[in-house]
PDB file of C-alpha atoms in Angstrom:
ATOM      1  CA  MET Y   1       0.149  -0.408   0.088  1.00  0.00           C
ATOM      2  CA  PHE Y   2       2.492   2.726   0.552  1.00  0.00           C
ATOM      3  CA  ALA Y   3       4.600   1.469  -2.375  1.00  0.00           C
ATOM      4  CA  MET Y   4       1.315   2.251  -3.996  1.00  0.00           C
ATOM      5  CA  LEU Y   5       1.106   6.122  -2.454  1.00  0.00           C
ATOM      6  CA  HIS Y   6       5.350   6.587  -3.703  1.00  0.00           C
ATOM      7  CA  VAL Y   7       4.173   5.844  -6.848  1.00  0.00           C
ATOM      8  CA  ILE Y   8       1.234   7.837  -6.594  1.00  0.00           C
ATOM      9  CA  VAL Y   9       2.694  11.612  -4.911  1.00  0.00           C
ATOM     10  CA  ASP Y  10       5.734  10.718  -7.170  1.00  0.00           C
ATOM     11  CA  THR Y  11       3.768  10.431 -10.382  1.00  0.00           C
ATOM     12  CA  ASN Y  12       4.304  13.219 -13.373  1.00  0.00           C
ATOM     13  CA  TRP Y  13       0.748  14.833 -12.842  1.00  0.00           C
ATOM     14  CA  LEU Y  14       0.420  16.386 -17.283  1.00  0.00           C
ATOM     15  CA  LEU Y  15       1.311  12.758 -17.691  1.00  0.00           C
ATOM     16  CA  LEU Y  16      -1.201  11.185 -15.821  1.00  0.00           C
ATOM     17  CA  ALA Y  17      -3.521  13.918 -17.082  1.00  0.00           C
ATOM     18  CA  PHE Y  18      -2.817  12.896 -19.960  1.00  0.00           C
ATOM     19  CA  SER Y  19      -3.133   9.209 -20.164  1.00  0.00           C
ATOM     20  CA  ALA Y  20      -6.858  10.070 -18.784  1.00  0.00           C
ATOM     21  CA  LEU Y  21      -7.713  12.075 -21.183  1.00  0.00           C
ATOM     22  CA  MET Y  22      -6.680   9.423 -23.749  1.00  0.00           C
ATOM     23  CA  PHE Y  23      -7.352   6.444 -22.781  1.00  0.00           C
ATOM     24  CA  ASP Y  24     -10.965   6.867 -20.049  1.00  0.00           C
ATOM     25  CA  LEU Y  25     -12.440  10.128 -21.526  1.00  0.00           C
ATOM     26  CA  PRO Y  26     -12.769   7.688 -24.891  1.00  0.00           C
ATOM     27  CA  ARG Y  27     -13.605   4.146 -23.100  1.00  0.00           C
ATOM     28  CA  TYR Y  28     -16.026   6.161 -20.802  1.00  0.00           C
ATOM     29  CA  THR Y  29     -18.130   8.293 -23.558  1.00  0.00           C
ATOM     30  CA  PHE Y  30     -18.396   5.520 -25.726  1.00  0.00           C
ATOM     31  CA  SER Y  31     -20.395   3.771 -22.682  1.00  0.00           C
ATOM     32  CA  LEU Y  32     -22.586   7.175 -22.186  1.00  0.00           C
ATOM     33  CA  LEU Y  33     -23.257   7.051 -25.938  1.00  0.00           C
ATOM     34  CA  SER Y  34     -24.353   3.291 -26.417  1.00  0.00           C
ATOM     35  CA  TRP Y  35     -26.447   3.635 -22.498  1.00  0.00           C
ATOM     36  CA  SER Y  36     -28.391   6.109 -24.501  1.00  0.00           C
ATOM     37  CA  LEU Y  37     -28.934   4.553 -27.840  1.00  0.00           C
ATOM     38  CA  VAL Y  38     -29.378   1.393 -26.194  1.00  0.00           C
ATOM     39  CA  GLY Y  39     -31.856   3.204 -23.198  1.00  0.00           C
ATOM     40  CA  ILE Y  40     -33.955   4.442 -26.445  1.00  0.00           C
ATOM     41  CA  PHE Y  41     -34.196   0.903 -27.743  1.00  0.00           C
ATOM     42  CA  ARG Y  42     -35.625  -0.350 -24.726  1.00  0.00           C
ATOM     43  CA  ASN Y  43     -38.439   2.262 -23.532  1.00  0.00           C
ATOM     44  CA  SER Y  44     -39.374   1.265 -27.409  1.00  0.00           C
ATOM     45  CA  ARG Y  45     -40.014  -2.342 -27.138  1.00  0.00           C
ATOM     46  CA  PRO Y  46     -41.471  -2.414 -23.323  1.00  0.00           C
ATOM     47  CA  GLY Y  47     -41.870  -6.087 -21.422  1.00  0.00           C
ATOM     48  CA  ASP Y  48     -43.951  -7.745 -19.345  1.00  0.00           C
ATOM     49  CA  ARG Y  49     -43.582  -6.579 -15.583  1.00  0.00           C
ATOM     50  CA  ARG Y  50     -45.523  -8.990 -13.946  1.00  0.00           C
ATOM     51  CA  VAL Y  51     -43.117 -11.324 -11.217  1.00  0.00           C
ATOM     52  CA  GLN Y  52     -44.480 -14.386  -9.878  1.00  0.00           C
ATOM     53  CA  ALA Y  53     -41.726 -15.565  -7.469  1.00  0.00           C
ATOM     54  CA  ALA Y  54     -41.437 -15.158  -3.622  1.00  0.00           C
ATOM     55  CA  VAL Y  55     -37.530 -14.072  -3.177  1.00  0.00           C
ATOM     56  CA  SER Y  56     -35.867 -14.295   0.757  1.00  0.00           C
ATOM     57  CA  VAL Y  57     -33.444 -11.643   1.533  1.00  0.00           C
ATOM     58  CA  ILE Y  58     -30.348 -12.385   3.290  1.00  0.00           C
ATOM     59  CA  ILE Y  59     -28.809  -9.663   4.900  1.00  0.00           C
ATOM     60  CA  PRO Y  60     -24.606 -10.367   5.692  1.00  0.00           C
ATOM     61  CA  THR Y  61     -23.492  -7.769   7.923  1.00  0.00           C
ATOM     62  CA  PHE Y  62     -20.140  -7.166  10.287  1.00  0.00           C
ATOM     63  CA  ASN Y  63     -20.817  -3.679  11.872  1.00  0.00           C
ATOM     64  CA  GLY Y  64     -22.814  -3.181  10.014  1.00  0.00           C
ATOM     65  CA  GLY Y  65     -25.326  -2.285  12.710  1.00  0.00           C
ATOM     66  CA  SER Y  66     -25.441   1.830  11.961  1.00  0.00           C
ATOM     67  CA  GLY Y  67     -26.737   1.121   8.828  1.00  0.00           C
ATOM     68  CA  LEU Y  68     -28.972  -1.193   9.109  1.00  0.00           C
ATOM     69  CA  ALA Y  69     -32.637   0.195   9.909  1.00  0.00           C
ATOM     70  CA  PRO Y  70     -32.239   2.143   6.375  1.00  0.00           C
ATOM     71  CA  THR Y  71     -31.978  -0.715   5.000  1.00  0.00           C
ATOM     72  CA  ILE Y  72     -34.087  -2.896   6.464  1.00  0.00           C
ATOM     73  CA  ALA Y  73     -36.789  -0.280   6.157  1.00  0.00           C
ATOM     74  CA  SER Y  74     -36.313   0.463   2.250  1.00  0.00           C
ATOM     75  CA  LEU Y  75     -36.947  -3.350   2.402  1.00  0.00           C
ATOM     76  CA  ARG Y  76     -40.135  -3.254   4.120  1.00  0.00           C
ATOM     77  CA  GLN Y  77     -41.310  -0.528   1.103  1.00  0.00           C
ATOM     78  CA  GLN Y  78     -40.430  -2.600  -1.600  1.00  0.00           C
ATOM     79  CA  THR Y  79     -43.601  -3.104  -3.825  1.00  0.00           C
ATOM     80  CA  LEU Y  80     -42.939  -6.967  -4.001  1.00  0.00           C
ATOM     81  CA  SER Y  81     -43.255  -7.872  -0.717  1.00  0.00           C
ATOM     82  CA  PRO Y  82     -40.067 -10.535   0.528  1.00  0.00           C
ATOM     83  CA  LEU Y  83     -41.350 -13.666   2.069  1.00  0.00           C
ATOM     84  CA  GLU Y  84     -38.765 -13.257   4.620  1.00  0.00           C
ATOM     85  CA  ILE Y  85     -35.583 -11.050   5.922  1.00  0.00           C
ATOM     86  CA  ILE Y  86     -32.483 -13.040   7.029  1.00  0.00           C
ATOM     87  CA  ILE Y  87     -29.591 -10.868   8.947  1.00  0.00           C
ATOM     88  CA  VAL Y  88     -26.316 -12.326   9.785  1.00  0.00           C
ATOM     89  CA  ASP Y  89     -24.628 -10.507  12.159  1.00  0.00           C
ATOM     90  CA  ASP Y  90     -20.821 -12.206  11.193  1.00  0.00           C
ATOM     91  CA  GLY Y  91     -19.046 -11.776  14.848  1.00  0.00           C
ATOM     92  CA  SER Y  92     -19.258  -7.961  14.991  1.00  0.00           C
ATOM     93  CA  THR Y  93     -18.333  -6.401  17.902  1.00  0.00           C
ATOM     94  CA  ASP Y  94     -20.867  -2.832  17.838  1.00  0.00           C
ATOM     95  CA  ASP Y  95     -24.852  -2.476  18.020  1.00  0.00           C
ATOM     96  CA  THR Y  96     -25.048  -4.701  15.460  1.00  0.00           C
ATOM     97  CA  ARG Y  97     -26.362  -7.726  16.497  1.00  0.00           C
ATOM     98  CA  ALA Y  98     -28.930  -5.455  19.259  1.00  0.00           C
ATOM     99  CA  VAL Y  99     -30.127  -3.795  16.226  1.00  0.00           C
ATOM    100  CA  ALA Y 100     -31.019  -7.328  14.426  1.00  0.00           C
ATOM    101  CA  ASN Y 101     -32.809  -8.471  17.732  1.00  0.00           C
ATOM    102  CA  ARG Y 102     -34.942  -5.465  17.554  1.00  0.00           C
ATOM    103  CA  ALA Y 103     -36.123  -5.515  13.878  1.00  0.00           C
ATOM    104  CA  ARG Y 104     -37.101  -9.260  14.506  1.00  0.00           C
ATOM    105  CA  GLN Y 105     -39.030  -8.391  17.714  1.00  0.00           C
ATOM    106  CA  ASP Y 106     -40.353  -5.528  16.155  1.00  0.00           C
ATOM    107  CA  GLY Y 107     -41.334  -8.221  13.330  1.00  0.00           C
ATOM    108  CA  LEU Y 108     -39.448  -5.681  10.930  1.00  0.00           C
ATOM    109  CA  VAL Y 109     -37.215  -9.617  10.076  1.00  0.00           C
ATOM    110  CA  ASP Y 110     -37.884 -13.592   9.868  1.00  0.00           C
ATOM    111  CA  MET Y 111     -34.312 -14.746  10.993  1.00  0.00           C
ATOM    112  CA  VAL Y 112     -31.412 -13.214  13.221  1.00  0.00           C
ATOM    113  CA  ILE Y 113     -28.561 -15.901  12.751  1.00  0.00           C
ATOM    114  CA  CYS Y 114     -25.788 -15.036  14.341  1.00  0.00           C
ATOM    115  CA  HIS Y 115     -21.756 -15.853  14.069  1.00  0.00           C
ATOM    116  CA  GLY Y 116     -19.246 -15.884  17.513  1.00  0.00           C
ATOM    117  CA  THR Y 117     -16.462 -14.760  15.348  1.00  0.00           C
ATOM    118  CA  ARG Y 118     -16.197 -13.690  12.203  1.00  0.00           C
ATOM    119  CA  CYS Y 119     -16.812 -16.083   9.462  1.00  0.00           C
ATOM    120  CA  GLY Y 120     -17.270 -13.870   5.863  1.00  0.00           C
ATOM    121  CA  ARG Y 121     -19.564 -12.444   3.721  1.00  0.00           C
ATOM    122  CA  SER Y 122     -19.322 -15.601   1.819  1.00  0.00           C
ATOM    123  CA  ALA Y 123     -19.919 -17.898   4.838  1.00  0.00           C
ATOM    124  CA  ALA Y 124     -22.307 -15.920   5.901  1.00  0.00           C
ATOM    125  CA  ILE Y 125     -25.519 -15.313   2.962  1.00  0.00           C
ATOM    126  CA  ASN Y 126     -24.842 -19.203   2.858  1.00  0.00           C
ATOM    127  CA  ALA Y 127     -25.052 -20.005   6.073  1.00  0.00           C
ATOM    128  CA  ALA Y 128     -28.167 -17.715   5.439  1.00  0.00           C
ATOM    129  CA  ALA Y 129     -29.695 -19.274   2.232  1.00  0.00           C
ATOM    130  CA  ARG Y 130     -29.772 -23.002   4.022  1.00  0.00           C
ATOM    131  CA  PHE Y 131     -32.489 -21.653   5.433  1.00  0.00           C
ATOM    132  CA  ALA Y 132     -34.578 -19.753   2.839  1.00  0.00           C
ATOM    133  CA  SER Y 133     -37.405 -21.500   1.280  1.00  0.00           C
ATOM    134  CA  GLY Y 134     -38.000 -18.886  -0.890  1.00  0.00           C
ATOM    135  CA  ASP Y 135     -37.600 -18.657  -5.170  1.00  0.00           C
ATOM    136  CA  LEU Y 136     -35.129 -16.354  -5.408  1.00  0.00           C
ATOM    137  CA  LEU Y 137     -32.649 -15.070  -3.011  1.00  0.00           C
ATOM    138  CA  PHE Y 138     -31.524 -11.576  -3.100  1.00  0.00           C
ATOM    139  CA  THR Y 139     -28.528 -10.050  -0.936  1.00  0.00           C
ATOM    140  CA  ILE Y 140     -28.136  -6.726   0.299  1.00  0.00           C
ATOM    141  CA  ASP Y 141     -24.577  -5.097   2.671  1.00  0.00           C
ATOM    142  CA  ALA Y 142     -26.364  -3.427   5.176  1.00  0.00           C
ATOM    143  CA  ASP Y 143     -25.219   0.049   4.273  1.00  0.00           C
ATOM    144  CA  THR Y 144     -27.142  -0.281   1.016  1.00  0.00           C
ATOM    145  CA  VAL Y 145     -31.013   1.178   0.826  1.00  0.00           C
ATOM    146  CA  LEU Y 146     -33.455   0.917  -2.733  1.00  0.00           C
ATOM    147  CA  GLU Y 147     -36.252   2.119  -4.203  1.00  0.00           C
ATOM    148  CA  ARG Y 148     -39.052   0.791  -3.987  1.00  0.00           C
ATOM    149  CA  ASP Y 149     -39.403  -1.332  -7.490  1.00  0.00           C
ATOM    150  CA  ALA Y 150     -35.799  -3.125  -7.372  1.00  0.00           C
ATOM    151  CA  ILE Y 151     -36.964  -5.781  -5.993  1.00  0.00           C
ATOM    152  CA  ALA Y 152     -39.378  -6.745  -8.586  1.00  0.00           C
ATOM    153  CA  ARG Y 153     -37.550  -5.421 -11.886  1.00  0.00           C
ATOM    154  CA  LEU Y 154     -34.584  -7.544 -10.566  1.00  0.00           C
ATOM    155  CA  ALA Y 155     -37.018 -10.179  -9.924  1.00  0.00           C
ATOM    156  CA  HIS Y 156     -38.611 -10.019 -13.884  1.00  0.00           C
ATOM    157  CA  ALA Y 157     -35.099 -10.989 -15.361  1.00  0.00           C
ATOM    158  CA  PHE Y 158     -36.013 -14.287 -13.587  1.00  0.00           C
ATOM    159  CA  ASN Y 159     -38.643 -14.724 -16.064  1.00  0.00           C
ATOM    160  CA  ASP Y 160     -36.248 -16.564 -18.678  1.00  0.00           C
ATOM    161  CA  PRO Y 161     -35.529 -19.617 -17.688  1.00  0.00           C
ATOM    162  CA  ARG Y 162     -31.974 -19.192 -18.449  1.00  0.00           C
ATOM    163  CA  VAL Y 163     -31.404 -16.104 -16.309  1.00  0.00           C
ATOM    164  CA  ALA Y 164     -29.722 -17.802 -12.698  1.00  0.00           C
ATOM    165  CA  GLY Y 165     -28.413 -14.157 -11.465  1.00  0.00           C
ATOM    166  CA  ALA Y 166     -28.402 -10.304 -11.760  1.00  0.00           C
ATOM    167  CA  CYS Y 167     -27.663  -7.346 -10.560  1.00  0.00           C
ATOM    168  CA  GLY Y 168     -29.108  -3.756 -10.106  1.00  0.00           C
ATOM    169  CA  ASN Y 169     -28.332  -0.534 -10.684  1.00  0.00           C
ATOM    170  CA  ILE Y 170     -25.331   1.308  -8.032  1.00  0.00           C
ATOM    171  CA  ALA Y 171     -25.088   4.547  -7.211  1.00  0.00           C
ATOM    172  CA  ILE Y 172     -23.260   6.224  -4.457  1.00  0.00           C
ATOM    173  CA  ARG Y 173     -25.498   7.792  -1.831  1.00  0.00           C
ATOM    174  CA  ASN Y 174     -22.338  10.322  -0.113  1.00  0.00           C
ATOM    175  CA  GLU Y 175     -21.198  11.370  -3.216  1.00  0.00           C
ATOM    176  CA  SER Y 176     -20.953  15.163  -1.153  1.00  0.00           C
ATOM    177  CA  ALA Y 177     -19.353  13.547   1.814  1.00  0.00           C
ATOM    178  CA  SER Y 178     -15.821  14.376   0.086  1.00  0.00           C
ATOM    179  CA  LEU Y 179     -14.612  14.099  -3.573  1.00  0.00           C
ATOM    180  CA  TRP Y 180     -13.558  11.285  -3.170  1.00  0.00           C
ATOM    181  CA  THR Y 181     -17.008  10.038  -2.463  1.00  0.00           C
ATOM    182  CA  GLY Y 182     -18.003  12.461  -5.701  1.00  0.00           C
ATOM    183  CA  LEU Y 183     -15.463  10.887  -7.865  1.00  0.00           C
ATOM    184  CA  GLN Y 184     -16.590   7.971  -7.567  1.00  0.00           C
ATOM    185  CA  SER Y 185     -20.208   8.944  -8.072  1.00  0.00           C
ATOM    186  CA  VAL Y 186     -18.933  10.043 -11.230  1.00  0.00           C
ATOM    187  CA  GLU Y 187     -17.093   6.600 -11.856  1.00  0.00           C
ATOM    188  CA  TYR Y 188     -20.201   4.783 -10.456  1.00  0.00           C
ATOM    189  CA  MET Y 189     -22.571   5.535 -13.087  1.00  0.00           C
ATOM    190  CA  MET Y 190     -19.659   5.687 -15.867  1.00  0.00           C
ATOM    191  CA  SER Y 191     -18.510   2.439 -15.059  1.00  0.00           C
ATOM    192  CA  ILE Y 192     -22.029  -0.018 -13.207  1.00  0.00           C
ATOM    193  CA  SER Y 193     -25.006   2.237 -14.833  1.00  0.00           C
ATOM    194  CA  ALA Y 194     -23.799   2.841 -18.401  1.00  0.00           C
ATOM    195  CA  GLY Y 195     -20.818   0.016 -18.980  1.00  0.00           C
ATOM    196  CA  LYS Y 196     -23.032  -2.726 -17.229  1.00  0.00           C
ATOM    197  CA  SER Y 197     -25.319  -1.560 -19.443  1.00  0.00           C
ATOM    198  CA  ILE Y 198     -23.791  -2.356 -22.968  1.00  0.00           C
ATOM    199  CA  LEU Y 199     -22.018  -5.749 -21.376  1.00  0.00           C
ATOM    200  CA  ASP Y 200     -25.944  -7.035 -20.777  1.00  0.00           C
ATOM    201  CA  VAL Y 201     -26.740  -6.071 -24.466  1.00  0.00           C
ATOM    202  CA  VAL Y 202     -23.648  -8.957 -25.207  1.00  0.00           C
ATOM    203  CA  GLY Y 203     -24.717 -11.043 -22.462  1.00  0.00           C
ATOM    204  CA  ALA Y 204     -21.074 -10.340 -20.954  1.00  0.00           C
ATOM    205  CA  ILE Y 205     -21.460  -9.153 -17.410  1.00  0.00           C
ATOM    206  CA  ALA Y 206     -18.342 -10.765 -14.947  1.00  0.00           C
ATOM    207  CA  CYS Y 207     -19.405  -9.930 -12.065  1.00  0.00           C
ATOM    208  CA  LEU Y 208     -22.715  -9.623 -10.117  1.00  0.00           C
ATOM    209  CA  SER Y 209     -22.196  -6.714  -7.488  1.00  0.00           C
ATOM    210  CA  GLY Y 210     -22.138  -8.004  -3.830  1.00  0.00           C
ATOM    211  CA  ALA Y 211     -24.494  -5.002  -2.684  1.00  0.00           C
ATOM    212  CA  CYS Y 212     -27.278  -6.052  -5.009  1.00  0.00           C
ATOM    213  CA  SER Y 213     -27.735  -9.147  -6.630  1.00  0.00           C
ATOM    214  CA  MET Y 214     -30.112 -11.724  -7.073  1.00  0.00           C
ATOM    215  CA  TYR Y 215     -29.472 -15.611  -7.823  1.00  0.00           C
ATOM    216  CA  ARG Y 216     -31.828 -18.171  -8.206  1.00  0.00           C
ATOM    217  CA  ARG Y 217     -32.070 -20.419  -5.049  1.00  0.00           C
ATOM    218  CA  ASP Y 218     -31.768 -24.154  -6.981  1.00  0.00           C
ATOM    219  CA  VAL Y 219     -28.749 -23.513  -8.792  1.00  0.00           C
ATOM    220  CA  PHE Y 220     -27.375 -21.493  -5.907  1.00  0.00           C
ATOM    221  CA  ALA Y 221     -27.763 -24.831  -3.735  1.00  0.00           C
ATOM    222  CA  ARG Y 222     -26.738 -27.335  -6.620  1.00  0.00           C
ATOM    223  CA  GLN Y 223     -23.858 -25.459  -6.693  1.00  0.00           C
ATOM    224  CA  GLY Y 224     -22.956 -25.385  -3.624  1.00  0.00           C
ATOM    225  CA  GLY Y 225     -23.054 -21.361  -2.971  1.00  0.00           C
ATOM    226  CA  LEU Y 226     -20.780 -19.315  -2.384  1.00  0.00           C
ATOM    227  CA  ASP Y 227     -17.145 -19.631  -3.157  1.00  0.00           C
ATOM    228  CA  VAL Y 228     -15.559 -18.786   1.193  1.00  0.00           C
ATOM    229  CA  GLY Y 229     -12.077 -16.450  -0.208  1.00  0.00           C
ATOM    230  CA  PRO Y 230     -12.660 -13.208  -1.408  1.00  0.00           C
ATOM    231  CA  GLY Y 231     -14.307 -11.796  -4.983  1.00  0.00           C
ATOM    232  CA  GLU Y 232     -17.097 -14.273  -4.399  1.00  0.00           C
ATOM    233  CA  ASP Y 233     -18.911 -12.016  -6.420  1.00  0.00           C
ATOM    234  CA  LEU Y 234     -16.579 -12.203  -9.903  1.00  0.00           C
ATOM    235  CA  GLU Y 235     -16.507 -15.933  -8.718  1.00  0.00           C
ATOM    236  CA  PHE Y 236     -19.902 -16.965  -8.747  1.00  0.00           C
ATOM    237  CA  SER Y 237     -20.916 -15.190 -11.655  1.00  0.00           C
ATOM    238  CA  LEU Y 238     -17.892 -16.155 -14.015  1.00  0.00           C
ATOM    239  CA  ARG Y 239     -18.719 -19.912 -12.292  1.00  0.00           C
ATOM    240  CA  LEU Y 240     -22.578 -19.212 -13.531  1.00  0.00           C
ATOM    241  CA  ARG Y 241     -21.436 -17.897 -16.931  1.00  0.00           C
ATOM    242  CA  ARG Y 242     -19.857 -20.996 -17.419  1.00  0.00           C
ATOM    243  CA  LEU Y 243     -22.191 -23.359 -16.941  1.00  0.00           C
ATOM    244  CA  GLY Y 244     -24.654 -21.817 -19.329  1.00  0.00           C
ATOM    245  CA  TYR Y 245     -26.458 -20.178 -17.174  1.00  0.00           C
ATOM    246  CA  ARG Y 246     -26.644 -16.034 -18.156  1.00  0.00           C
ATOM    247  CA  VAL Y 247     -26.178 -13.059 -15.635  1.00  0.00           C
ATOM    248  CA  ARG Y 248     -28.004 -10.421 -16.541  1.00  0.00           C
ATOM    249  CA  PHE Y 249     -27.365  -6.439 -15.587  1.00  0.00           C
ATOM    250  CA  VAL Y 250     -31.058  -4.638 -14.605  1.00  0.00           C
ATOM    251  CA  PRO Y 251     -30.441  -1.235 -15.053  1.00  0.00           C
ATOM    252  CA  ASP Y 252     -33.786  -0.348 -13.597  1.00  0.00           C
ATOM    253  CA  ALA Y 253     -33.536  -1.668  -9.778  1.00  0.00           C
ATOM    254  CA  TRP Y 254     -31.761   1.667  -8.613  1.00  0.00           C
ATOM    255  CA  ALA Y 255     -30.049   0.884  -5.022  1.00  0.00           C
ATOM    256  CA  GLU Y 256     -27.342   3.679  -3.430  1.00  0.00           C
ATOM    257  CA  THR Y 257     -24.684   2.860  -0.883  1.00  0.00           C
ATOM    258  CA  ASP Y 258     -21.888   4.319   1.025  1.00  0.00           C
ATOM    259  CA  GLY Y 259     -18.599   4.832  -0.960  1.00  0.00           C
ATOM    260  CA  PRO Y 260     -14.542   5.621   0.943  1.00  0.00           C
ATOM    261  CA  VAL Y 261     -14.884   8.448   2.276  1.00  0.00           C
ATOM    262  CA  ALA Y 262     -11.022   9.374   2.305  1.00  0.00           C
ATOM    263  CA  ALA Y 263      -7.759   8.529  -0.931  1.00  0.00           C
ATOM    264  CA  VAL Y 264      -6.720   5.784   1.926  1.00  0.00           C
ATOM    265  CA  GLY Y 265     -10.044   4.050   2.285  1.00  0.00           C
ATOM    266  CA  LEU Y 266     -10.572   4.335  -1.670  1.00  0.00           C
ATOM    267  CA  LEU Y 267      -7.134   2.574  -2.295  1.00  0.00           C
ATOM    268  CA  ARG Y 268      -7.002  -0.037  -0.275  1.00  0.00           C
ATOM    269  CA  GLN Y 269     -10.869  -0.780  -0.997  1.00  0.00           C
ATOM    270  CA  ARG Y 270      -9.958  -0.713  -5.111  1.00  0.00           C
ATOM    271  CA  ALA Y 271      -6.918  -2.926  -4.403  1.00  0.00           C
ATOM    272  CA  ARG Y 272      -9.122  -5.556  -2.366  1.00  0.00           C
ATOM    273  CA  TRP Y 273     -11.018  -5.190  -5.745  1.00  0.00           C
ATOM    274  CA  ASP Y 274      -8.003  -5.723  -8.148  1.00  0.00           C
ATOM    275  CA  ARG Y 275      -6.193  -8.627  -6.055  1.00  0.00           C
ATOM    276  CA  ASP Y 276      -9.097 -10.388  -6.277  1.00  0.00           C
ATOM    277  CA  ALA Y 277     -10.226 -10.288  -9.888  1.00  0.00           C
ATOM    278  CA  LEU Y 278      -6.465 -11.045 -10.927  1.00  0.00           C
ATOM    279  CA  ARG Y 279      -6.500 -14.503  -8.877  1.00  0.00           C
ATOM    280  CA  ILE Y 280      -9.898 -14.569 -10.116  1.00  0.00           C
ATOM    281  CA  ARG Y 281      -9.510 -14.057 -13.507  1.00  0.00           C
ATOM    282  CA  SER Y 282      -5.804 -15.623 -13.391  1.00  0.00           C
ATOM    283  CA  MET Y 283      -5.648 -18.788 -11.200  1.00  0.00           C
ATOM    284  CA  MET Y 284      -9.675 -19.558 -10.993  1.00  0.00           C
ATOM    285  CA  TYR Y 285     -10.451 -19.444 -14.557  1.00  0.00           C
TER     286      TYR Y 285
END
């Protein structure tokens, strides 16, 4: 990490700006133009929005007590009401367990699973999936809130029997908190909203976003759930595609999540993402 910071400090900023101008701007501009064309095409061909599926919601969380209540509130306001909501407290040391148990007592969630020690996000989701009874599993992070029709729009993608996984569109909720969250907001619009819309058209979605994804429960169970290593969302998405299933991106199923506020936190997040992607793509697939 310190080596990365030294590289950034020693970088020629004019060269960096020129590189961004030459490589990033054309790529993002192409994505935005293509996104506009896709939007026009889709709006001209409205589809059947009827959904006939029961959805089990899984919220894995580690020290996410502060964001748990807004997440639950957004789930209870969905136009397609979840069949059940399961919270997994993955060894938290804050008030997560108390917040989760209070929500269960108030009838807002159906089950709370508590791990004595931290086992990881994959293990938390896999544990909850064993108790889920819905046709579809919807996983959401504890710092994420949904628009009212997000679950219904995601579930609609599974009207196609070839689809085994789908993810929604994500925006940065705290974009005004710092310069870095503001930049992340623009980046998410370019890379997720625009980029994944194009990849979905050509059937090339490689990663279902961990913050907001839905799976067909029977396929999830047959595959033994998520891999217990890091980068589980990317690994499972590629595994589904290798097995011949379709993986979809639903651009009008919106969720908002918090991005890292400080530069160091952002660098750590991206270093982790890049390390996991390199390991999974080069060694596993």
